[in-house]
Amino acid sequence: MAFEVADNILWHLISGTKGGPNRLQILFILSSSPANANELSKETGLDYKTITHHLEILVQNGLVIVSKEKKYGELYSLTEFAKSKIKMFEKYLAKIRE
């Protein structure tokens, strides 16, 4: 049951909200390697504040974890649950880019 709830949250965060495509793009980038908010901003072309907003949402919902080793330039990476959904990210990202 907890897994179904997590899938529903993921679905909502990606397709049920205005910022879903941006969050999906962030998740897809993080599936390749950890990155900081500045790197994600450059790679996506999104404003730094927009990236940090979406990262906060992804962290709060258990899809992304953040290293607490540094105050500036913290690295973000996918949780194990999010890693298990990479194929889904690829599928939805392809649809968004069409």
Tab-separated table of C-alpha atoms in Angstrom:
chain	number	residue	atom	x	y	z
A	1	MET	CA	0.000	0.000	0.000
A	2	ALA	CA	2.816	2.452	0.827
A	3	PHE	CA	4.268	1.808	-2.617
A	4	GLU	CA	0.950	2.707	-4.275
A	5	VAL	CA	0.846	5.957	-2.312
A	6	ALA	CA	4.409	6.753	-3.403
A	7	ASP	CA	3.517	6.052	-7.045
A	8	ASN	CA	0.498	8.352	-6.738
A	9	ILE	CA	2.648	11.127	-5.278
A	10	LEU	CA	5.175	10.707	-8.068
A	11	TRP	CA	2.441	10.792	-10.703
A	12	HIS	CA	0.977	13.956	-9.156
A	13	LEU	CA	4.359	15.710	-8.951
A	14	ILE	CA	5.151	14.967	-12.585
A	15	SER	CA	1.853	15.194	-14.425
A	16	GLY	CA	-0.667	16.674	-12.022
A	17	THR	CA	0.922	20.076	-11.508
A	18	LYS	CA	2.114	22.994	-13.636
A	19	GLY	CA	5.740	22.447	-12.576
A	20	GLY	CA	5.662	18.730	-13.381
A	21	PRO	CA	7.686	18.925	-16.612
A	22	ASN	CA	10.414	20.905	-14.832
A	23	ARG	CA	10.554	18.395	-11.981
A	24	LEU	CA	10.664	15.543	-14.462
A	25	GLN	CA	13.575	17.151	-16.258
A	26	ILE	CA	15.437	17.562	-12.951
A	27	LEU	CA	14.810	13.931	-12.006
A	28	PHE	CA	16.015	12.745	-15.401
A	29	ILE	CA	19.243	14.765	-15.129
A	30	LEU	CA	19.860	13.462	-11.610
A	31	SER	CA	19.418	9.910	-12.888
A	32	SER	CA	22.779	10.314	-14.657
A	33	SER	CA	24.730	11.797	-11.758
A	34	PRO	CA	24.353	13.984	-8.671
A	35	ALA	CA	24.319	17.717	-9.326
A	36	ASN	CA	24.009	20.988	-7.463
A	37	ALA	CA	21.307	23.572	-8.078
A	38	ASN	CA	23.586	25.770	-10.180
A	39	GLU	CA	24.492	22.885	-12.487
A	40	LEU	CA	20.823	21.957	-12.828
A	41	SER	CA	19.966	25.567	-13.621
A	42	LYS	CA	22.544	25.689	-16.407
A	43	GLU	CA	21.543	22.322	-17.852
A	44	THR	CA	17.804	22.997	-17.854
A	45	GLY	CA	17.908	26.690	-18.704
A	46	LEU	CA	15.652	27.365	-15.712
A	47	ASP	CA	16.195	30.144	-13.201
A	48	TYR	CA	18.198	29.162	-10.100
A	49	LYS	CA	15.274	30.027	-7.786
A	50	THR	CA	12.946	27.866	-9.869
A	51	ILE	CA	15.367	24.951	-9.579
A	52	THR	CA	15.708	25.325	-5.805
A	53	HIS	CA	11.902	25.490	-5.467
A	54	HIS	CA	11.468	22.238	-7.385
A	55	LEU	CA	14.331	20.577	-5.510
A	56	GLU	CA	12.665	21.429	-2.196
A	57	ILE	CA	9.445	19.775	-3.383
A	58	LEU	CA	11.312	16.696	-4.615
A	59	VAL	CA	13.221	16.389	-1.326
A	60	GLN	CA	10.049	16.836	0.746
A	61	ASN	CA	8.365	14.064	-1.223
A	62	GLY	CA	11.209	11.576	-0.900
A	63	LEU	CA	12.371	11.549	-4.522
A	64	VAL	CA	15.643	13.428	-4.065
A	65	ILE	CA	18.186	13.527	-1.253
A	66	VAL	CA	20.658	16.292	-0.567
A	67	SER	CA	24.192	16.038	0.789
A	68	LYS	CA	24.606	18.091	3.921
A	69	GLU	CA	28.394	18.183	3.688
A	70	LYS	CA	28.454	21.667	2.185
A	71	LYS	CA	26.285	24.700	2.733
A	72	TYR	CA	26.942	26.045	-0.754
A	73	GLY	CA	26.847	23.769	-3.743
A	74	GLU	CA	25.061	20.889	-2.014
A	75	LEU	CA	24.717	17.867	-4.253
A	76	TYR	CA	21.307	16.434	-5.001
A	77	SER	CA	20.751	12.820	-6.027
A	78	LEU	CA	17.873	10.418	-6.532
A	79	THR	CA	16.494	8.257	-3.742
A	80	GLU	CA	16.305	4.510	-4.290
A	81	PHE	CA	12.583	4.803	-5.019
A	82	ALA	CA	13.187	7.436	-7.697
A	83	LYS	CA	15.992	5.330	-9.205
A	84	SER	CA	13.517	2.491	-9.601
A	85	LYS	CA	11.337	4.803	-11.737
A	86	ILE	CA	13.968	5.920	-14.269
A	87	LYS	CA	12.280	4.139	-17.185
A	88	MET	CA	9.076	5.996	-16.367
A	89	PHE	CA	10.980	9.315	-16.314
A	90	GLU	CA	12.387	8.593	-19.771
A	91	LYS	CA	8.942	7.758	-21.155
A	92	TYR	CA	7.287	10.915	-19.825
A	93	LEU	CA	10.205	13.157	-20.752
A	94	ALA	CA	10.024	11.896	-24.350
A	95	LYS	CA	6.312	12.788	-24.439
A	96	ILE	CA	6.983	16.267	-23.051
A	97	ARG	CA	9.722	16.958	-25.617
A	98	GLU	CA	7.487	15.969	-28.582
